[in-house]
CSV table of C-alpha atoms in Angstrom, one decimal:
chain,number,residue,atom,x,y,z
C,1,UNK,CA,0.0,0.0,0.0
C,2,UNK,CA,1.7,3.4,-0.8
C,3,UNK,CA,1.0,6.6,0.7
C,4,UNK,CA,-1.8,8.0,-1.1
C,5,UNK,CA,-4.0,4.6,-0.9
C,6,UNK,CA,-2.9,4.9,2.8
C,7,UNK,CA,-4.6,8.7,3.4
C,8,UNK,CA,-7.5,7.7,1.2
C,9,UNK,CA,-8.1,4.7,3.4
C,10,UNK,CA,-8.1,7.1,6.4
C,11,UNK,CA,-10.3,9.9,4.7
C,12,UNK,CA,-13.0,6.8,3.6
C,13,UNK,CA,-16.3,7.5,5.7
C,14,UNK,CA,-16.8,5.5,8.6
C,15,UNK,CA,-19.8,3.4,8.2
C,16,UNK,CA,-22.7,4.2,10.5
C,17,UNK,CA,-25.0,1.7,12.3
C,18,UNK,CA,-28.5,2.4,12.0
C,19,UNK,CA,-28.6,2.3,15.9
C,20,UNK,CA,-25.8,5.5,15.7
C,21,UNK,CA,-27.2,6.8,13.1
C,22,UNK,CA,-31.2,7.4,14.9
C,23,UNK,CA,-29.3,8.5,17.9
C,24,UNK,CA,-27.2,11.0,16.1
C,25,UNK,CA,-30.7,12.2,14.6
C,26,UNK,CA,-32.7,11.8,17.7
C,27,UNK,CA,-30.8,13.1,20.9
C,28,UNK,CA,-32.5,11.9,23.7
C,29,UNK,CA,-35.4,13.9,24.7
C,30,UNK,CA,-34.0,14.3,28.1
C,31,UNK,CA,-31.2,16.2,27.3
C,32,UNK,CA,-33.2,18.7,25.3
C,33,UNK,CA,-35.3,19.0,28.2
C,34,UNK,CA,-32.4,19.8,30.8
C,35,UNK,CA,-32.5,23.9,29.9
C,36,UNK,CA,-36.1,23.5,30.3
C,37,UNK,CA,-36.0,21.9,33.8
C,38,UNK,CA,-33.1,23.4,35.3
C,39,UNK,CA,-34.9,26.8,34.3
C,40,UNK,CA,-38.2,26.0,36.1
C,41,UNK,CA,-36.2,25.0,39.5
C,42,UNK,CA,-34.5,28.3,39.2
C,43,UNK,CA,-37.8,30.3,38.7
C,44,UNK,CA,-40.3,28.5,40.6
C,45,UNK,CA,-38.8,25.9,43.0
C,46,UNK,CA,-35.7,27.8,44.6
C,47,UNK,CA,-38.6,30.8,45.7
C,48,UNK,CA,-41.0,28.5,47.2
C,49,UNK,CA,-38.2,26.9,49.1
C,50,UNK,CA,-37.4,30.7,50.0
C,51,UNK,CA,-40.5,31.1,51.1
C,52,UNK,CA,-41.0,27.7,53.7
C,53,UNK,CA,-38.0,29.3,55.1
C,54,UNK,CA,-39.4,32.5,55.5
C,55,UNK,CA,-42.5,31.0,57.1
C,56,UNK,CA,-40.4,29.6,60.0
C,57,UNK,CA,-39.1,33.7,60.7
C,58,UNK,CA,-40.9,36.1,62.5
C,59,UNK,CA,-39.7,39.4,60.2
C,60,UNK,CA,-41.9,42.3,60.7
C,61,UNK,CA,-40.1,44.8,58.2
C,62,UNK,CA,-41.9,47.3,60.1
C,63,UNK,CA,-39.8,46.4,63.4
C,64,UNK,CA,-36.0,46.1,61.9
C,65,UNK,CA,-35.1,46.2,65.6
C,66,UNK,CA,-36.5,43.0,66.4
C,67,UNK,CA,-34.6,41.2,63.6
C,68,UNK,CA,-35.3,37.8,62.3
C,69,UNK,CA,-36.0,35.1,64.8
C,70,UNK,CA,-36.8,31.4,64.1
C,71,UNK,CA,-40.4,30.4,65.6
C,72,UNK,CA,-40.9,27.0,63.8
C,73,UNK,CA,-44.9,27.0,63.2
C,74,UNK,CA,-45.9,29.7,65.3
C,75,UNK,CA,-47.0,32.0,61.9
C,76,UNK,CA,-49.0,28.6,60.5
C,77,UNK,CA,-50.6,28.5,63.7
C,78,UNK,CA,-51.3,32.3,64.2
C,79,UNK,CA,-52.8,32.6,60.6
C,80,UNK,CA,-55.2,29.2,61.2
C,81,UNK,CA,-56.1,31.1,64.6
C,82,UNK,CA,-57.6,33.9,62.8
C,83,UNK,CA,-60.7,34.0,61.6
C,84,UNK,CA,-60.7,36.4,58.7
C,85,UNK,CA,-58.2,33.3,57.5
C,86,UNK,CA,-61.4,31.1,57.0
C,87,UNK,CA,-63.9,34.1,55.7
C,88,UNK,CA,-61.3,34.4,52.9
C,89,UNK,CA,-60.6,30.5,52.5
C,90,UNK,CA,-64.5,30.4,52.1
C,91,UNK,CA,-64.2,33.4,49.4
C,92,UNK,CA,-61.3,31.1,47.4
C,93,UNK,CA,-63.3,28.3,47.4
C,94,UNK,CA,-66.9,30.0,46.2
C,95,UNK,CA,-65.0,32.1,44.0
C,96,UNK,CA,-62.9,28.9,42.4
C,97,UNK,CA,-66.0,26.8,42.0
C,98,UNK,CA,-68.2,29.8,40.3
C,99,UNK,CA,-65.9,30.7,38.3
C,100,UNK,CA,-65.0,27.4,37.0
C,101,UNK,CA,-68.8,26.5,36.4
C,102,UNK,CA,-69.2,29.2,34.7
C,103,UNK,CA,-66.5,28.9,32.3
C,104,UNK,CA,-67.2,26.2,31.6
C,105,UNK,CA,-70.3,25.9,30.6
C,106,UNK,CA,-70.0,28.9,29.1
C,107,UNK,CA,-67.2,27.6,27.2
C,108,UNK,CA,-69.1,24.8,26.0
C,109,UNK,CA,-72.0,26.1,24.5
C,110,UNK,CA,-69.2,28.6,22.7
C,111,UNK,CA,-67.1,25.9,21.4
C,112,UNK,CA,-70.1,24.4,20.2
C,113,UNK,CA,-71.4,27.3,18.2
C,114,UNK,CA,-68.0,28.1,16.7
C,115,UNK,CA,-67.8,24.8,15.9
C,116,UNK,CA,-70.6,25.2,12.9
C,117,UNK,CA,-70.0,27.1,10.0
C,118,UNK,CA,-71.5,30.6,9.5
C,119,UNK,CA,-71.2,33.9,7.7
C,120,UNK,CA,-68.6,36.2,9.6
C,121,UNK,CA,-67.2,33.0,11.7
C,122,UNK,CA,-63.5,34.2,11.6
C,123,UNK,CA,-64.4,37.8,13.3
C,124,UNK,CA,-67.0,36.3,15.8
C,125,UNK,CA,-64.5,33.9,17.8
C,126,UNK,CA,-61.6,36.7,17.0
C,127,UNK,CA,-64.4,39.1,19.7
C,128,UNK,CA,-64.6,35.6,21.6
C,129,UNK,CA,-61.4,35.2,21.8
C,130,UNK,CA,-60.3,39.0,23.2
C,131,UNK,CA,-61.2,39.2,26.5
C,132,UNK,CA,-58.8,36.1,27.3
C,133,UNK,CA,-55.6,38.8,26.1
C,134,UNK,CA,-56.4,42.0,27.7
C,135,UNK,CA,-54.3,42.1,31.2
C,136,UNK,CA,-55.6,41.2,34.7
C,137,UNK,CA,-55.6,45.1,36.0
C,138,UNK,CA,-57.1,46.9,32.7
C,139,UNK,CA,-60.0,44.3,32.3
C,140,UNK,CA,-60.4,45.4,36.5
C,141,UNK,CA,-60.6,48.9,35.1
C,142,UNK,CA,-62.6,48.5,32.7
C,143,UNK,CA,-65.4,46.9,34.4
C,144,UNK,CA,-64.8,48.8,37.2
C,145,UNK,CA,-65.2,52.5,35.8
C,146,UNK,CA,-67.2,51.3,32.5
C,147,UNK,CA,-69.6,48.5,33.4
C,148,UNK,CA,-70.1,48.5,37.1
C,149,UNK,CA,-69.9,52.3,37.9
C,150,UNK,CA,-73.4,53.1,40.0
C,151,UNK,CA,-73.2,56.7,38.3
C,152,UNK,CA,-72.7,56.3,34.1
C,153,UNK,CA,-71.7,52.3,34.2
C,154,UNK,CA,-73.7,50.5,31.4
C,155,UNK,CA,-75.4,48.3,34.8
C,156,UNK,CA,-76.7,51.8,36.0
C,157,UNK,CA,-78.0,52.6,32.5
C,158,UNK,CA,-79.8,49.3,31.9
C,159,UNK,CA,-81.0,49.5,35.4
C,160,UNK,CA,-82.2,52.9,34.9
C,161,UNK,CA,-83.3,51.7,31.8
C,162,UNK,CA,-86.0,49.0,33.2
C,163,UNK,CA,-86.9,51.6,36.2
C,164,UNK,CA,-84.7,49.6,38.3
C,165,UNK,CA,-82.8,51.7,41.7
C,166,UNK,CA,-79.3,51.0,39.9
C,167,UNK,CA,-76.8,48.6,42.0
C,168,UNK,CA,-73.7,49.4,43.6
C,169,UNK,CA,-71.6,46.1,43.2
C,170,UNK,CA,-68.2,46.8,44.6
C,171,UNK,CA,-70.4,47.9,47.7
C,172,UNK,CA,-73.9,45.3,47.9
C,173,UNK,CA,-71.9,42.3,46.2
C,174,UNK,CA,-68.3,42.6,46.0
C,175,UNK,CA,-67.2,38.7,45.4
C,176,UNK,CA,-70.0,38.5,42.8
C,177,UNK,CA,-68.8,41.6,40.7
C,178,UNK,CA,-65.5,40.1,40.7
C,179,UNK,CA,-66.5,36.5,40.0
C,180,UNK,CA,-67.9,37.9,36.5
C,181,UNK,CA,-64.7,39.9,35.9
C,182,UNK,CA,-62.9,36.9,36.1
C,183,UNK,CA,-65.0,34.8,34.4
C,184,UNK,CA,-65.3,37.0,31.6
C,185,UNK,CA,-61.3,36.8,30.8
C,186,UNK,CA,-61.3,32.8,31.3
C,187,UNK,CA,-64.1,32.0,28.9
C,188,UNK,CA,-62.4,31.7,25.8
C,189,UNK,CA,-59.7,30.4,27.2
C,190,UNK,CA,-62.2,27.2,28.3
C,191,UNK,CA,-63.8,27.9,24.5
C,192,UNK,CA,-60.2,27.3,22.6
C,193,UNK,CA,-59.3,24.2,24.5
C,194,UNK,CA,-62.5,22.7,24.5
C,195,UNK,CA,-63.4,23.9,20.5
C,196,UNK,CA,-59.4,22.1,19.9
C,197,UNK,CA,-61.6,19.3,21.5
C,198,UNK,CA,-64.8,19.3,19.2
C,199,UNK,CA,-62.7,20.2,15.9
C,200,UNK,CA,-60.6,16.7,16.3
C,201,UNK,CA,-64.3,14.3,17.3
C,202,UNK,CA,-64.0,11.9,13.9
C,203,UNK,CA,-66.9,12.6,11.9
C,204,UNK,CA,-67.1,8.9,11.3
C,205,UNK,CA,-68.5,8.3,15.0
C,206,UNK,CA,-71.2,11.0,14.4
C,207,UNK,CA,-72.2,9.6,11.0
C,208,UNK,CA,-72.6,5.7,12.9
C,209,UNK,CA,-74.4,7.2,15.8
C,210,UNK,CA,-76.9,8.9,13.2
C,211,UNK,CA,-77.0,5.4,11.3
C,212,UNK,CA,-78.2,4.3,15.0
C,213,UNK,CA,-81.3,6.5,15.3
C,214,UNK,CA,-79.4,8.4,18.1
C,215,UNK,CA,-80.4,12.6,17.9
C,216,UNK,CA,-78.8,15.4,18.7
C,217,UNK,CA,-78.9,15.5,22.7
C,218,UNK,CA,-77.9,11.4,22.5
C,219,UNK,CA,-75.2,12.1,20.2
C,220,UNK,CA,-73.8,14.8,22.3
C,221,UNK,CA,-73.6,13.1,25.7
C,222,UNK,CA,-73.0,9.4,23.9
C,223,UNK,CA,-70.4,10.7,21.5
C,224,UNK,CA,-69.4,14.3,22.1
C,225,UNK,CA,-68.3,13.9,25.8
C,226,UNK,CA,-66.7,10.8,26.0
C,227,UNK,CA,-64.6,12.3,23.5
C,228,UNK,CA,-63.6,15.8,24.9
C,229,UNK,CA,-62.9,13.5,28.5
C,230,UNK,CA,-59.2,14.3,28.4
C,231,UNK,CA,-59.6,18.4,27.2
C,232,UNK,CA,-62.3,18.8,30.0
C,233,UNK,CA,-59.8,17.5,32.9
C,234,UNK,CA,-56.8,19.7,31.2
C,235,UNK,CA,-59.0,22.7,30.7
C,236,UNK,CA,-60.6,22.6,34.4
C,237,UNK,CA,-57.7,21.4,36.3
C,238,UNK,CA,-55.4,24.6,34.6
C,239,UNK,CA,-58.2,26.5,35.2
C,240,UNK,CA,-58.2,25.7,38.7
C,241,UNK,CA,-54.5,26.0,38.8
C,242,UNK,CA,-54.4,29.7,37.5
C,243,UNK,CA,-58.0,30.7,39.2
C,244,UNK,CA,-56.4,30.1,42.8
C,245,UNK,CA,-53.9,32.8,41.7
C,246,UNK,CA,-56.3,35.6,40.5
C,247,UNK,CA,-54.9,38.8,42.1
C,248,UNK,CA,-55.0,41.6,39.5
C,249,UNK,CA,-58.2,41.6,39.5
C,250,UNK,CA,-59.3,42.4,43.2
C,251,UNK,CA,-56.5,44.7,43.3
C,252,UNK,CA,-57.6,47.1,40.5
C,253,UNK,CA,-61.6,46.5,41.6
C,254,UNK,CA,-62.4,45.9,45.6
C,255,UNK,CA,-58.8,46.1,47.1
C,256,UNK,CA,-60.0,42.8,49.1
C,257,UNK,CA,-62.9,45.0,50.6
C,258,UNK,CA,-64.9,45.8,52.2
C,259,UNK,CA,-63.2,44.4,54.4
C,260,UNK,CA,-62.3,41.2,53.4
C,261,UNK,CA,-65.6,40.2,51.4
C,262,UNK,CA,-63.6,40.1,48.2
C,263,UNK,CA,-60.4,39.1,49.2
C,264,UNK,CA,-58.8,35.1,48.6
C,265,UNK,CA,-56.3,33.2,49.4
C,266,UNK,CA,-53.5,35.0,47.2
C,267,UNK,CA,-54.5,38.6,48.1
C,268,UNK,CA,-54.5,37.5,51.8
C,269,UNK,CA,-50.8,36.9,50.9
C,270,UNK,CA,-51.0,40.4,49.5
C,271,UNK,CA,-52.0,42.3,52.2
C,272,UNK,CA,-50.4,40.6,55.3
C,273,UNK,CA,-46.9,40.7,53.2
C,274,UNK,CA,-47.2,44.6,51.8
C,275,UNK,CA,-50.1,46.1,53.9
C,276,UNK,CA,-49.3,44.8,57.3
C,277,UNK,CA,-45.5,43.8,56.7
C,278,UNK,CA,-45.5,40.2,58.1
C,279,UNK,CA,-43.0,38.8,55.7
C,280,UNK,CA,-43.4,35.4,58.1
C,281,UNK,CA,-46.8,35.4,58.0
C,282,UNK,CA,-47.5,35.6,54.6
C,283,UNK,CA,-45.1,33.4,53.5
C,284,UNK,CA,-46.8,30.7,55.6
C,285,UNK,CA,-50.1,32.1,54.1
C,286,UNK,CA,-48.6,31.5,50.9
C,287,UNK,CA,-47.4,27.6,51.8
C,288,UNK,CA,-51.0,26.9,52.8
C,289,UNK,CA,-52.5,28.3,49.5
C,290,UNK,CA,-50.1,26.0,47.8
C,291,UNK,CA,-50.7,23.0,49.9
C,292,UNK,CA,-54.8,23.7,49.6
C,293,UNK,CA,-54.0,24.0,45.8
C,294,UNK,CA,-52.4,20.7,45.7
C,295,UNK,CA,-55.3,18.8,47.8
C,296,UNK,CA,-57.6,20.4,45.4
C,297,UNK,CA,-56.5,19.7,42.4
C,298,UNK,CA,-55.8,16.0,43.3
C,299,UNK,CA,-59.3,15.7,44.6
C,300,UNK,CA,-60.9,17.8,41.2
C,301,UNK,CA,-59.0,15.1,39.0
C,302,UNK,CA,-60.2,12.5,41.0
C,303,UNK,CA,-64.3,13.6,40.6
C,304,UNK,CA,-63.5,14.0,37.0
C,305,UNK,CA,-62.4,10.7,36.6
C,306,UNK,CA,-64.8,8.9,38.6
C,307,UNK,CA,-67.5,11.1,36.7
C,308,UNK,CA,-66.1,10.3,33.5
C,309,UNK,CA,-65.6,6.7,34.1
C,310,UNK,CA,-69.5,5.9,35.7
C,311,UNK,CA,-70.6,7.6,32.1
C,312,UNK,CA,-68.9,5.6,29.9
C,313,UNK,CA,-69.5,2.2,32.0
């Protein structure tokens, strides 16, 4: 062999296995992932540790004289002493569930309109669609100082309107007012996932339960919900998730008030943090909301399931 068949031997291409060659394609999803994950412990998981700590301290930033001192559960046990803590874990809770009924029927009877075809479909769910991108805090102002204001709101106009004594919500029914705020943004956020739902039912299954005799109310509870099983427990159980959180809202609207008629669990956190200063205590106000988040979302996927699975048995 001389010296040139010798470096074209070495420059020859390797042969690759098909197992190399998929894993040169493929990386593993895992290591694609990493960035992902080690970015979510920084933002999410390295503060909440923060914050157990923090719920262990008394730290009045009000007192800087006292300092920080370690008092175990004593803030967990001062804030489950209080009563305005169960008045407010009573708002979450009606709040939560309202606001997710709502939605989602709602939701529902949206996604099954947009489903259909009609003149001017594209602009209709475009106005559907809206609320869901307008921020927290302006859609508060807007109800606030266009919809619910007892002097020139549109309420006081219809009321007016009917010969009606017009209605002072923030005032008479605080947690209500705010329920529809929030419910307005978090319709079309129901309608999308649940209309993703109806747009991907086979239209095979429709055509065999019409071949069947079933009509419209049997195919939708025979054929319609079984299939949208899986987009109802994602769509309620993030709803939940981002419900629990609502802050912008109240803050813009009621303040929590009056009193705390219109406050939940996450302006709670709010007000004993920034209003009253307890750093301790409303970091352990903030560990309970996540633990009561947890239990409640384990036990919403749970009805969902056992409701889902009784229908289709």
């Amino acid at each position: 062999m001389n010296q040139n068949e010798a470096v074209q031997q070495k420059l020859k291409p390797r042969r690759v296995s098909k197992q190399n060659r998929k894993a040169l394609n493929n990386p593993p999803v895992k290591r694609l992932l990493l960035p992902t994950v080690i970015y979510l412990i920084i933002a999410t998981q390295i503060p909440f540790i923060v914050t157990i700590y923090y719920s262990f301290q008394e730290w009045n930033l009000m007192r800087p004289d006292k300092g920080v001192t370690f008092t175990w559960f004593a803030n967990f046990m001062k804030a489950l002493r209080t009563p305005s803590f169960y008045e407010v874990a009573m708002n979450t809770l009606i709040l939560t569930i309202s606001v997710l009924t709502i939605c989602f029927v709602c939701g529902l009877l949206l996604a099954l309109l947009m489903n259909r075809n009609f003149i001017g479909k594209g602009i209709v769910r475009t106005m559907f669609i809206s609320p869901f991108f307008i921020m927290p805090t302006v859609s508060g102002i807007i109800w606030k100082t266009m919809i619910y204001n007892p002097s020139f709101g549109f309420s006081s106009y219809f009321a007016e309107l009917f010969g009606v004594e017009p209605f002072d919500w923030f005032t008479q029914n605080p947690l209500l007012a705010v329920i529809f705020i929030i419910s307005w943004m978090w319709i079309p956020f129901f309608m999308l996932i649940l209309l993703a739902g109806l747009q991907s039912l086979p239209i095979e299954l429709i055509e065999a339960a019409q071949l069947d005799g079933a009509n419209r109310l049997q195919q939708f509870f025979n054929v319609t919900i079984p299939h949208l099983v899986r987009y109802i427990e994602v769509v309620v159980l993030l709803g939940l998730m981002f419900i629990l959180q609502v802050f912008g809202e109240i803050y813009v609207t009621t303040s929590g008030g009056p009193g705390f008629a219109s406050t939940n669990l996450s302006f709670l956190v709010y007000r004993t943090g920034f209003q009253s200063w307890d750093v301790g205590g409303a970091s352990a106000i903030g560990v309970i909301t996540v633990i009561l988040t947890i239990v409640m979302m384990m036990l919403m996927f749970k009805v969902l399931r056992r409701m889902f699975k009784e229908e289709q048995a």
